[in-house]
Short mmCIF file of C-alpha atoms in Angstrom, two decimals:
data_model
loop_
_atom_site.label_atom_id
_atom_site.label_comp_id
_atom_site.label_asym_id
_atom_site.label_seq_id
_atom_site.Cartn_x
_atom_site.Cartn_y
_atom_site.Cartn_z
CA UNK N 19 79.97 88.09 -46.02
CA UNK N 20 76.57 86.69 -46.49
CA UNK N 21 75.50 84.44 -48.94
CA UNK N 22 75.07 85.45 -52.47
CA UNK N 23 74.11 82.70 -54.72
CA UNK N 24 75.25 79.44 -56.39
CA UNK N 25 78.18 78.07 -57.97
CA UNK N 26 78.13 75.12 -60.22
CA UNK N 27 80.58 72.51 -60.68
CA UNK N 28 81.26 70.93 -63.75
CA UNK N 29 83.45 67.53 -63.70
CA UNK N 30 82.83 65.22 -66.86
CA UNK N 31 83.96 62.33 -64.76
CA UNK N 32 83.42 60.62 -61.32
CA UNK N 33 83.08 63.17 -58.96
CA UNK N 34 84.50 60.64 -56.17
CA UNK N 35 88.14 59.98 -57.94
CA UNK N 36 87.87 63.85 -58.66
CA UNK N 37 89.53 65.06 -54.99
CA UNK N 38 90.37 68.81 -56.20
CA UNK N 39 87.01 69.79 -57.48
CA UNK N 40 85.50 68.04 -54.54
CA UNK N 41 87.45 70.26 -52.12
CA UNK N 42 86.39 73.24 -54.33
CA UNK N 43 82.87 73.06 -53.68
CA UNK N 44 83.30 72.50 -49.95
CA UNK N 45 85.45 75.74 -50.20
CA UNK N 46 82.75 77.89 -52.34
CA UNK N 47 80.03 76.62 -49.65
CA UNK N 48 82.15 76.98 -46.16
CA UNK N 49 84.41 80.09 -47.66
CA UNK N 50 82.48 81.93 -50.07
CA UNK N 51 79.02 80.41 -48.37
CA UNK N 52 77.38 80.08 -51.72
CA UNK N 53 74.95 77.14 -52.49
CA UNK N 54 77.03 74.61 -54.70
CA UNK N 55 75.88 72.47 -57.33
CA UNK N 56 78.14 69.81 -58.65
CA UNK N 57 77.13 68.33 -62.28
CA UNK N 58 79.21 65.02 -62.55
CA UNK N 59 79.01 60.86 -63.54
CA UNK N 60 78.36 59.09 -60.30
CA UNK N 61 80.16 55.78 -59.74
CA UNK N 62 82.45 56.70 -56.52
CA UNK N 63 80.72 58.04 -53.25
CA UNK N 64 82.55 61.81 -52.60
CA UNK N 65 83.84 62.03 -49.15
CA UNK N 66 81.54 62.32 -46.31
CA UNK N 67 82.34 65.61 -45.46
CA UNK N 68 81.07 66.33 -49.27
CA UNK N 69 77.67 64.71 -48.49
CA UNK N 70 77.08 65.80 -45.39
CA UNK N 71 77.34 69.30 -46.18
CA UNK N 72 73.98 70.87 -46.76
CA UNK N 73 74.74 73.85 -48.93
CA UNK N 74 76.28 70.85 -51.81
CA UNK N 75 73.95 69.38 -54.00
CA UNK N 76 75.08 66.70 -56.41
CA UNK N 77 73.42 66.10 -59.76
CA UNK N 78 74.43 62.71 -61.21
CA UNK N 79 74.77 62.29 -64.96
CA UNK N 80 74.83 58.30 -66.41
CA UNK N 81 77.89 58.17 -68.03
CA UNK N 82 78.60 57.17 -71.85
CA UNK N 83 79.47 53.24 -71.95
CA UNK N 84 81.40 52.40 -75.70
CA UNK N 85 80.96 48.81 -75.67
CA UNK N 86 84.13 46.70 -76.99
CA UNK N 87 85.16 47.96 -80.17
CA UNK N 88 88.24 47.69 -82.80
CA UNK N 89 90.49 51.00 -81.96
CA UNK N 90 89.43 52.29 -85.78
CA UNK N 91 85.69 51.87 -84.91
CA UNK N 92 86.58 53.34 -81.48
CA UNK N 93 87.80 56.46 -83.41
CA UNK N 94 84.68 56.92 -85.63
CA UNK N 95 82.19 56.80 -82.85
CA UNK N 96 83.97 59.19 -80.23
CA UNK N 97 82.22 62.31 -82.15
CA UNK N 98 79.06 60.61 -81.53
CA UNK N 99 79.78 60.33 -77.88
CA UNK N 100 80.70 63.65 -77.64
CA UNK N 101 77.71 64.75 -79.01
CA UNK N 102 75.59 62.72 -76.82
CA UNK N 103 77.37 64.35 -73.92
CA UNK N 104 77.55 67.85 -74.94
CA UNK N 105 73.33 67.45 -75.02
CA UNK N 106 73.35 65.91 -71.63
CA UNK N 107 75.80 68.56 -70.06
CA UNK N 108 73.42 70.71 -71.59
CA UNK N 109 70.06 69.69 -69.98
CA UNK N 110 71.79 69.60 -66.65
CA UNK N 111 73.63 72.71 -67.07
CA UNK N 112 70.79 75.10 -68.31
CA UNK N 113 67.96 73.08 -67.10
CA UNK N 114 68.11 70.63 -63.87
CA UNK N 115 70.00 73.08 -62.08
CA UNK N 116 69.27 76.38 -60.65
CA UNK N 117 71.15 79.17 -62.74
CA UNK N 118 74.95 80.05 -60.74
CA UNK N 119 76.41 82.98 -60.62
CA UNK N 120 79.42 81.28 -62.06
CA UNK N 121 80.20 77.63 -63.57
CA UNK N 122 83.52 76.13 -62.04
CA UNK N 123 84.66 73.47 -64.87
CA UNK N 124 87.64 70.79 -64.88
CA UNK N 125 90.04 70.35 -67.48
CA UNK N 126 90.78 68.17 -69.05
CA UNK N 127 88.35 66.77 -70.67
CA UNK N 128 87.53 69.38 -72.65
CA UNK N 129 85.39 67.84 -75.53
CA UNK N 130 82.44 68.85 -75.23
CA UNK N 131 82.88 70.37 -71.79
CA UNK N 132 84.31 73.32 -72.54
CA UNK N 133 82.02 74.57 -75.56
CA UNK N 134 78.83 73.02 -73.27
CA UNK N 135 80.02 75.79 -70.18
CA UNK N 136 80.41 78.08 -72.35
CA UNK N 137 77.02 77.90 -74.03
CA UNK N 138 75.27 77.46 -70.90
CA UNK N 139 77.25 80.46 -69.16
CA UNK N 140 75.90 82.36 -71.91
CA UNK N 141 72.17 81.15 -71.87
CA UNK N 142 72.15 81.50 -67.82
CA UNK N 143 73.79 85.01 -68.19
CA UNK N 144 76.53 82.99 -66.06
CA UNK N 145 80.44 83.60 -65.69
CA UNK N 146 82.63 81.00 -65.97
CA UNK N 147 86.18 79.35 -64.68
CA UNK N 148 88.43 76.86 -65.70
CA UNK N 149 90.61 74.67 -63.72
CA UNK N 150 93.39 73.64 -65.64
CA UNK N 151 94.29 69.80 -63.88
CA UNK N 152 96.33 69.13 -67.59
CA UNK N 153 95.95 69.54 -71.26
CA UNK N 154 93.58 67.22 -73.14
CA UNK N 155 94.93 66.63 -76.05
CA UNK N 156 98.34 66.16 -74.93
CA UNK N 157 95.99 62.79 -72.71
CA UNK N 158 94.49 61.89 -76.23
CA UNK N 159 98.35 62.28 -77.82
CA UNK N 160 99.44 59.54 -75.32
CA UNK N 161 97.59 56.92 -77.52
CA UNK N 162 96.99 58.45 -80.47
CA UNK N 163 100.24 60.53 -81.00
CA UNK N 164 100.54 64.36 -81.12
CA UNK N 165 100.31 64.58 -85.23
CA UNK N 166 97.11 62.49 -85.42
CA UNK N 167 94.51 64.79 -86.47
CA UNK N 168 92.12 64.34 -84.03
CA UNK N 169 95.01 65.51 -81.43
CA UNK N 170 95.03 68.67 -83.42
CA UNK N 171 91.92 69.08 -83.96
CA UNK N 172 91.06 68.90 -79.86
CA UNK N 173 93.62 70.95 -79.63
CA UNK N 174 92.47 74.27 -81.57
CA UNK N 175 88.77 73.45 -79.20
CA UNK N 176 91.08 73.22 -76.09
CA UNK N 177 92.73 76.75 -76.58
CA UNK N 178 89.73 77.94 -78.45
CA UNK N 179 87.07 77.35 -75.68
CA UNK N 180 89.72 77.99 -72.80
CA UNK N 181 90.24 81.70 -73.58
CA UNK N 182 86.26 82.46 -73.66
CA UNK N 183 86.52 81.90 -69.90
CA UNK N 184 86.05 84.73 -67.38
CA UNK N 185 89.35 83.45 -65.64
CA UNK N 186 91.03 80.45 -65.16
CA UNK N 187 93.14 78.46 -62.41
CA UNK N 188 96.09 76.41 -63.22
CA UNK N 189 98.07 74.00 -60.69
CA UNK N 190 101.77 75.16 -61.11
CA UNK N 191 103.71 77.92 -62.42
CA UNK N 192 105.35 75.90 -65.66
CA UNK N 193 101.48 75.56 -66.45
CA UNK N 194 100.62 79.28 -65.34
CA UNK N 195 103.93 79.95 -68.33
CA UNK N 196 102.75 77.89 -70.85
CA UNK N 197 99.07 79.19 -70.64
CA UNK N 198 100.37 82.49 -70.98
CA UNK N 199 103.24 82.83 -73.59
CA UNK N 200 101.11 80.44 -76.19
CA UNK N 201 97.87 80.33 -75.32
CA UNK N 202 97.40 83.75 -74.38
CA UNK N 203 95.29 83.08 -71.31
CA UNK N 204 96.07 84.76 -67.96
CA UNK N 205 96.20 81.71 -65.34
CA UNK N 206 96.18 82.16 -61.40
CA UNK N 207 98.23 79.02 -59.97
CA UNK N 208 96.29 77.32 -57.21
CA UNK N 209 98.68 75.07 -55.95
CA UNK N 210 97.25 71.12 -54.52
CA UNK N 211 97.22 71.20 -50.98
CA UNK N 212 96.04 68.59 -48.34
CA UNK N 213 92.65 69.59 -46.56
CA UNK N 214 92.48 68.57 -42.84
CA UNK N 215 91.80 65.19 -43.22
CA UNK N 216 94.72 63.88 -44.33
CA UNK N 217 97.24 63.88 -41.08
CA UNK N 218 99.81 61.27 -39.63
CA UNK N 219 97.15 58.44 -38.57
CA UNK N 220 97.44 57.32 -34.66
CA UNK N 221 98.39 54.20 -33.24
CA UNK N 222 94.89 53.08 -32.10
CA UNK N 223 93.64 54.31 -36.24
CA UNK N 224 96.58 52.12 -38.01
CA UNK N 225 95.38 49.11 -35.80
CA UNK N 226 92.08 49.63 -36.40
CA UNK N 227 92.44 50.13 -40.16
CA UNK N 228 94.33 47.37 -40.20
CA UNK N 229 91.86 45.15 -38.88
CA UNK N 230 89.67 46.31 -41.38
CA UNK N 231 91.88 45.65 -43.95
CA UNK N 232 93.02 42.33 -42.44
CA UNK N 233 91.39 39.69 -44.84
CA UNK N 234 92.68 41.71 -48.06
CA UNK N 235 96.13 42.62 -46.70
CA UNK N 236 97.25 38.97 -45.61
CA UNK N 237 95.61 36.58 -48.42
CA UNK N 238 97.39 36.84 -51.65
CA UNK N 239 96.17 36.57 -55.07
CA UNK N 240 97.91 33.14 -55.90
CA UNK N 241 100.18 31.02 -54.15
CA UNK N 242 100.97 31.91 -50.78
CA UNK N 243 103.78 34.92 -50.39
CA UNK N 244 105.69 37.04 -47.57
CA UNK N 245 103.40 38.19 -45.93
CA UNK N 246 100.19 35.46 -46.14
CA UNK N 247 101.68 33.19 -43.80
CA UNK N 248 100.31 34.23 -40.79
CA UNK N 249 100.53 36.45 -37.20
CA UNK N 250 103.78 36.83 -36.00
CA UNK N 251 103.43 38.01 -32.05
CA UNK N 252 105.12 41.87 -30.34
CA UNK N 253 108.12 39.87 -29.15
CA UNK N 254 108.72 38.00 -33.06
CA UNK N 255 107.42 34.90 -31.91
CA UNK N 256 104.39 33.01 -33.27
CA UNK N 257 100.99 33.41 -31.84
CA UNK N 258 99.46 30.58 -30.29
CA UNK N 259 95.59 29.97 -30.70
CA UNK N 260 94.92 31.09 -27.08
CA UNK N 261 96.61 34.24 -27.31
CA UNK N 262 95.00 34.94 -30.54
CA UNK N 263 91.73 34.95 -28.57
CA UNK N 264 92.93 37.77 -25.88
CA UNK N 265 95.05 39.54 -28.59
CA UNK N 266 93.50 41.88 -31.64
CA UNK N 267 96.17 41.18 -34.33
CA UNK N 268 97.22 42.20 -37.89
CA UNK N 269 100.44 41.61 -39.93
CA UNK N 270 101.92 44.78 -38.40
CA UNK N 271 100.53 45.66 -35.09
CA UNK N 272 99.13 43.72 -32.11
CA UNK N 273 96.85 44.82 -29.26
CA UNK N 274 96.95 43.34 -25.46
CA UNK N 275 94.23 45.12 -23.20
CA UNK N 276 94.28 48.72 -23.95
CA UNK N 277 98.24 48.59 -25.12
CA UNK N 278 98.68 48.47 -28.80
CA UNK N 279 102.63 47.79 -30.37
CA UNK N 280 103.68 47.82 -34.06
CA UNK N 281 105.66 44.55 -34.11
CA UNK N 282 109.23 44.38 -34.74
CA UNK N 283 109.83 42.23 -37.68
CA UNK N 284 106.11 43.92 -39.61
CA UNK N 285 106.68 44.06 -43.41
CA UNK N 286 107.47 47.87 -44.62
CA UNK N 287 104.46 49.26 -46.44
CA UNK N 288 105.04 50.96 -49.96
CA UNK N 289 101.56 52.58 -51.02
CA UNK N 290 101.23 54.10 -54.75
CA UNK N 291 97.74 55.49 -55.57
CA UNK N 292 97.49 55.32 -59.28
CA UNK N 293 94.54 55.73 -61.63
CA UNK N 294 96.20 52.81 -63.99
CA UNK N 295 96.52 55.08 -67.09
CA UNK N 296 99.32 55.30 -69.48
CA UNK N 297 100.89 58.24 -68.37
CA UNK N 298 102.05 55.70 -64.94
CA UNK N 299 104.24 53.05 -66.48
CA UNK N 300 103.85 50.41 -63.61
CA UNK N 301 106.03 48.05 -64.95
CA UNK N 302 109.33 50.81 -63.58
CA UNK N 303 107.97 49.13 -60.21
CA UNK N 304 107.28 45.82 -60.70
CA UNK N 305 110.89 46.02 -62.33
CA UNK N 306 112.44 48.22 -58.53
CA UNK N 307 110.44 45.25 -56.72
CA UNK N 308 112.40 42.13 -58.76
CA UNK N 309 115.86 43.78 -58.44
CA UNK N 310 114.96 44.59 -54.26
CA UNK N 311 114.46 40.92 -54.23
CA UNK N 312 117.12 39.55 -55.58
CA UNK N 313 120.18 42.45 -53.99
CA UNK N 314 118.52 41.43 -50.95
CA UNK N 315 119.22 37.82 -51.67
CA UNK N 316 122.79 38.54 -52.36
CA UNK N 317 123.21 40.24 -49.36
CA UNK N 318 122.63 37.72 -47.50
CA UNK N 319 124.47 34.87 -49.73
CA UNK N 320 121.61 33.46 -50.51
CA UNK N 321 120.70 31.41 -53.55
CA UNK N 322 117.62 30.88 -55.37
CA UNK N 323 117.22 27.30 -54.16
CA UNK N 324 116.03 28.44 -50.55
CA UNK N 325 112.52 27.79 -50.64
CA UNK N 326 110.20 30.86 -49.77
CA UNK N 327 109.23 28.32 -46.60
CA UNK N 328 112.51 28.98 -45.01
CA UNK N 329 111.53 32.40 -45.21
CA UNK N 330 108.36 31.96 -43.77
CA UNK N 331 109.34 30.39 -41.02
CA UNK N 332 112.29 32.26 -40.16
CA UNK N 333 110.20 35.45 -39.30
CA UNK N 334 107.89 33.41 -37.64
CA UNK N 335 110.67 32.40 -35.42
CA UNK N 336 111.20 36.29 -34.57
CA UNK N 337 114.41 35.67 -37.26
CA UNK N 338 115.71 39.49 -37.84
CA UNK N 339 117.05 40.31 -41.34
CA UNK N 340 119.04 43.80 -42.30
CA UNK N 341 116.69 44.47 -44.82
CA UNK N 342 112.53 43.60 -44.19
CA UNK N 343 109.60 42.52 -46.23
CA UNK N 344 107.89 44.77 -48.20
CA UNK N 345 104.21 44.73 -49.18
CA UNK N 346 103.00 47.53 -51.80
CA UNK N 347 99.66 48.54 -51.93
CA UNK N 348 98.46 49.70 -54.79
CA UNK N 349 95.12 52.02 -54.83
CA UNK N 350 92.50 52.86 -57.14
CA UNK N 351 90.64 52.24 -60.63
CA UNK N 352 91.26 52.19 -63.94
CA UNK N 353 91.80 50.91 -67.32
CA UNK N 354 95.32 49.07 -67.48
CA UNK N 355 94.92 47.46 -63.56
CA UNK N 356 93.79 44.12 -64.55
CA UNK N 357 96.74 44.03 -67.28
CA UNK N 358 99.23 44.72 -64.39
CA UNK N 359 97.66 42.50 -61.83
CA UNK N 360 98.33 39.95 -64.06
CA UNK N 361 101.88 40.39 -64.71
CA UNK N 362 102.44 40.62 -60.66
CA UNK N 363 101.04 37.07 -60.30
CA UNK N 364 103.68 35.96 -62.44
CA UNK N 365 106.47 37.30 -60.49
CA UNK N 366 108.57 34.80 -58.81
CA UNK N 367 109.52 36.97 -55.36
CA UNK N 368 110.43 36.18 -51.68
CA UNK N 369 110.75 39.20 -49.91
CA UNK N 370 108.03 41.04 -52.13
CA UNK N 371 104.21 41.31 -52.00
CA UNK N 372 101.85 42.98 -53.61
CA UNK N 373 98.36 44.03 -53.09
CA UNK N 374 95.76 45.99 -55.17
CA UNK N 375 92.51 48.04 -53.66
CA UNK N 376 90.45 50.69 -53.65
CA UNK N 377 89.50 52.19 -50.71
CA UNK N 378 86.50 54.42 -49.51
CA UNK N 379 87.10 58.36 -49.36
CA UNK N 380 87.66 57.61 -45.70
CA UNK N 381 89.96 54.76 -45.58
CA UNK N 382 92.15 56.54 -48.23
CA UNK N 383 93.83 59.10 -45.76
CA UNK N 384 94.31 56.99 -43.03
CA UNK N 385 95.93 54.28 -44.98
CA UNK N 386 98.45 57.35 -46.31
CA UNK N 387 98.61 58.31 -42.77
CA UNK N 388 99.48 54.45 -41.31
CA UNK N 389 102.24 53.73 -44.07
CA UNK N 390 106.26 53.87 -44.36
CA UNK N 391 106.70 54.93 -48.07
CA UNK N 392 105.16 56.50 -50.88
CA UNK N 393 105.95 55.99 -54.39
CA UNK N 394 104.84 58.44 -57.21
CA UNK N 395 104.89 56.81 -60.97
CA UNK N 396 102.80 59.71 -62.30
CA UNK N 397 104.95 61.41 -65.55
CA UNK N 398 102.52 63.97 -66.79
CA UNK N 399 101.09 63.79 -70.77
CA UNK N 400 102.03 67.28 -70.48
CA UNK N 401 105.05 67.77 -68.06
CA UNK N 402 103.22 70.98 -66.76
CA UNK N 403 100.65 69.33 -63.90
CA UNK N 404 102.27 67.70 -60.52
CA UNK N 405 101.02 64.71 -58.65
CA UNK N 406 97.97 65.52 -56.36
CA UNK N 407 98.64 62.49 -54.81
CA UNK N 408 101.80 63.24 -53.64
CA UNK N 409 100.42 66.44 -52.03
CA UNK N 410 97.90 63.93 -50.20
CA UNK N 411 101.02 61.95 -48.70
CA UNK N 412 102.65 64.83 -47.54
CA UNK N 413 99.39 66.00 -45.73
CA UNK N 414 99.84 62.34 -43.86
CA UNK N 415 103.81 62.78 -43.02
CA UNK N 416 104.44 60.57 -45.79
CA UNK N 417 107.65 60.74 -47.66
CA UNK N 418 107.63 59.94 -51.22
CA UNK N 419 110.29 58.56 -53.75
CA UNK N 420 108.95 59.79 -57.36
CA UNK N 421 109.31 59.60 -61.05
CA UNK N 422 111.41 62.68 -62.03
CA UNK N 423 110.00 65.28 -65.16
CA UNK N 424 110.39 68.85 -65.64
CA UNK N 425 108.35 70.66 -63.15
CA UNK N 426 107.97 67.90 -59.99
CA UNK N 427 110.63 69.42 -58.33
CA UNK N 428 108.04 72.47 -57.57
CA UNK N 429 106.48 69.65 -55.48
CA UNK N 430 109.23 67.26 -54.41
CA UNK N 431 112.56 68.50 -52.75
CA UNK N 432 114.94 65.88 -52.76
CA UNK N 433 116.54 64.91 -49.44
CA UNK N 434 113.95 66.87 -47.69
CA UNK N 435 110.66 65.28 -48.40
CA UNK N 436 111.47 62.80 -51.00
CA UNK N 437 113.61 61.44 -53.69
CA UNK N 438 113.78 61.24 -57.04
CA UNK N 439 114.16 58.24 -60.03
CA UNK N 440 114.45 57.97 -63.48
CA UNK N 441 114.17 54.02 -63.88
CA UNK N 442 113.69 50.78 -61.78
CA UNK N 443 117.05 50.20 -60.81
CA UNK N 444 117.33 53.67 -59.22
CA UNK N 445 114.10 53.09 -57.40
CA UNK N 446 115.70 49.59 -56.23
CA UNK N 447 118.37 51.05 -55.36
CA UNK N 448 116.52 54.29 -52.93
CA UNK N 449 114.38 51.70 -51.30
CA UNK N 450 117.55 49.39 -50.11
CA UNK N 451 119.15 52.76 -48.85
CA UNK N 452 116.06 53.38 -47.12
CA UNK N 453 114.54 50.49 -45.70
CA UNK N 454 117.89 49.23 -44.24
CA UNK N 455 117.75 48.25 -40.87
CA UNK N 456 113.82 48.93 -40.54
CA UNK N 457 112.08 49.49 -38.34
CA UNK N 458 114.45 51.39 -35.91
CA UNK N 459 117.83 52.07 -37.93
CA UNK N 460 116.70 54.00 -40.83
CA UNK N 461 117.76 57.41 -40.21
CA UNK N 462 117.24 59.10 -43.91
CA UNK N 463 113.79 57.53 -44.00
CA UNK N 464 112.87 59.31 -40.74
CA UNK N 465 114.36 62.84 -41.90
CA UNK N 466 112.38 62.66 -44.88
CA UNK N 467 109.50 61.71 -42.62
CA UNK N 468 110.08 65.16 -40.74
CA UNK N 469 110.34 67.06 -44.03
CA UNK N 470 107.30 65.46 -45.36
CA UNK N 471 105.53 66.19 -42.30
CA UNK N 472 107.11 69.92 -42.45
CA UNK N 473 105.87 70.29 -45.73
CA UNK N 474 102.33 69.01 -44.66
CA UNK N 475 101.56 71.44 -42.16
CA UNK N 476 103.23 74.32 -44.23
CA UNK N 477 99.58 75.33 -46.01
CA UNK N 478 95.92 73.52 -46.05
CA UNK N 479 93.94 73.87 -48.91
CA UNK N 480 91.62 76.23 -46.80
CA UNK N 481 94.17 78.44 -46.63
CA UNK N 482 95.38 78.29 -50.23
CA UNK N 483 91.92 78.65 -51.78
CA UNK N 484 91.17 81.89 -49.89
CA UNK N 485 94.37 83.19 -50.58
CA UNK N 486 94.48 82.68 -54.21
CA UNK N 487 91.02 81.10 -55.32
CA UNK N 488 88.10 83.30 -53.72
CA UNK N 489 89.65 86.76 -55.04
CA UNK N 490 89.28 85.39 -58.36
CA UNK N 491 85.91 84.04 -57.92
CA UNK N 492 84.70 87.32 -55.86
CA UNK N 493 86.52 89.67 -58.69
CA UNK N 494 85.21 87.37 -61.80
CA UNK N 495 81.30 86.84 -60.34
CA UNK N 496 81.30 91.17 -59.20
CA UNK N 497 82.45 92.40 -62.88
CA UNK N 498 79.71 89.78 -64.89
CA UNK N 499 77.03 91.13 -62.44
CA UNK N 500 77.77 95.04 -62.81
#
């Protein structure tokens, strides 16, 4: 097939924390070999793979800053800022960029986005598609409740707008349902899947990445914790200066010559991407890491009088304990981190560390990739959208322990590639059950390694998109030009 045309695509957000509708325009330019436009805020570089490509050109709007206001005043200025950026979705759409043959858009948001496609789809003699991520007003219900007004008000503009589109994409079947028995729109479900980046990270990238991440990984925010106190050596002895200077070393691997080991007695690492919004109640986590604390204290007889330098010193000592350290990183950006960040300096834990980050589109897969564990705190606004993130660990051989709601089990199958929980103790209790005897006894955490792996390598997104994406796009861009 040779190329046709364009393809726009519209995210009213930061195109580099928007993964999916990054991996859609690499698709429309590699798959359907169309020239892509993307129309989005800037803020986060895309992946490389996004910038390199030279069919992809991306338009950068400046985004629409409320400065600190009371939440009433908040209220009676968010029509003005949608008006301000249904006019600037507008110059870009229908004038900075060359006209597509059809506008791919994200939802949510979808005030203004949704009415500005549609007007420019019908100025540019355009078609246009929705991708249904979630429902927007059931994201503005989370704060403002579902009877507020202005929740039914976005609403009636959310199924309004959404049935003017050409076609539309949804990411699982309970969404695909919903969109047709009350919305009346016919959905095609494009399920999340990994693209080949994301893979089981070697031995050589883990060491390297964690030499990258060295400085961040082993200095903690406040005192010093469980994992800040230093190098502890292949054999679980400590490292003397002079070996330091032969040796590349990080918390949990060490390299002599051309030989790299993970050590022994490492810390297990927990990762849990998040973009810190309500619908991710971090606190279920903080509560799963107090309570793995202290039953790990008690089974071991210990009391809370043993000072966290007995610990220390211990592992130094090459010490071996039933149950290991645990360090939890926690990725990204958003609005409630520096609320939780403080509450995790106040925690009072031994055998617990925590660690927040954001890493580069690059780093982000091999970190997934180099880790033990993956926990999931997304619960949906909705209930109808699944965890893309979780689809991401997967790609990596990661298994994942996840908050349960109504459709996640499309996603997660429990003792295959994951487990389930429904409050901190249960997640207290799954990571004691699977973290026992780590790093070489801990036989469920390996099968669910193999079924995340399984599940992985099962589909790409390459291979979903054409299957289920480009007919769509083909069928929707062939009847708007006859």
């Amino acid at each position: 097939m040779g190329r046709r045309g364009r393809a726009a695509v519209v995210v009213l957000g930061d195109i580099g924390r928007s993964p999916r509708m990054q991996y859609h325009a690499l698709s429309l330019a590699r798959q359907a070999f169309l020239e892509v436009d993307i129309v989005a805020y800037g803020g986060t570089d895309p992946h490389s793979v996004v910038l390199e490509n030279p069919s992809i050109h991306i338009h950068k709007m400046s985004p629409i800053v409320l400065p600190g206001l009371p939440k009433m005043l908040r209220l009676l200025v968010l029509p003005f800022k949608a008006l301000v950026q249904f006019l600037l979705l507008l110059w870009f759409l229908c004038v900075r960029i060359p006209p597509p043959d059809v506008f791919i858009v994200q939802n949510p948001p979808s005030i203004p986005t949704l009415v500005a496609v549609k007007f420019a789809s019908w100025l540019r003699r355009s078609s246009f598609i929705i991708d249904w991520h979630n429902f927007g007003y059931t994201l503005l219900g989370l704060s403002l409740g579902r009877s507020n007004i202005l929740v039914k008000t976005y609403y009636w503009f959310e199924k309004h707008y959404g049935k003017k589109a050409n076609g539309s994409f949804c990411v699982t079947k309970a969404m695909q349902h919903e969109l047709a028995q009350n919305w009346g729109i016919k959905a095609t479900v494009l399920y999340d899947q990994p693209p080949e980046f994301f893979h089981p990270a070697s031995l050589e990238e883990r060491h390297e990445l964690f030499c990258r991440l060295g400085d961040v990984l082993s200095c903690s925010r406040e005192i010093r914790d469980c994992v800040s106190f230093g190098n502890v050596g292949r054999d679980g002895s400590a490292v003397s200066h002079t070996e330091e200077s032969y040796d590349s070393n990080t918390l949990f691997s060490s390299k002599i010559g051309d030989e790299i080991f993970l050590k022994p007695n490492r810390p297990a690492l927990v990762v849990s991407s998040t973009s810190w919004t309500a619908d991710e109640d971090f606190s279920m986590l903080l509560g799963a890491a107090v309570m793995y604390d202290r039953r790990v204290a008690a089974a071991l007889n210990e009391d809370d009088s043993v000072p966290q330098e007995t610990l220390w010193m211990d592992i130094y000592n090459g010490k071996q304990y039933p149950y290991p350290r645990l360090l939890f990183i926690i990725t990204g950006k958003g609005p409630e981190r520096e609320k939780y960040e403080e509450k995790i300096k106040k925690l009072n834990l031994k055998r617990v560390a925590f660690r927040t980050m954001w890493l580069s589109a690059e780093d982000y897969p091999l970190l997934l990739g180099s880790v033990d564990l993956g926990v999931c705190l997304h619960t949906s606004s909705s209930g109808l959208d699944l965890p893309m993130k979780v689809v991401d660990m997967f790609g990596c051989g990661l298994p994942v322990c996840a908050v349960s709601f109504s459709c996640i089990e499309e996603l997660v199958k429990v003792d295959i590639n994951g487990l389930l929980f429904s409050s901190s103790s249960e997640l207290a209790d799954e990571l004691l059950m699977l973290f026992k005897g780590f790093p070489d006894e801990c036989d469920t955490l390996k099968s669910l390694r193999n079924g995340a792996l399984a599940t992985g390598y099962t589909k790409r997104w390459a291979t979903e998109w054409e299957q289920h994406a480009l007919p769509l796009i083909n069928q929707v861009i062939s009847s708007h030009n006859s």
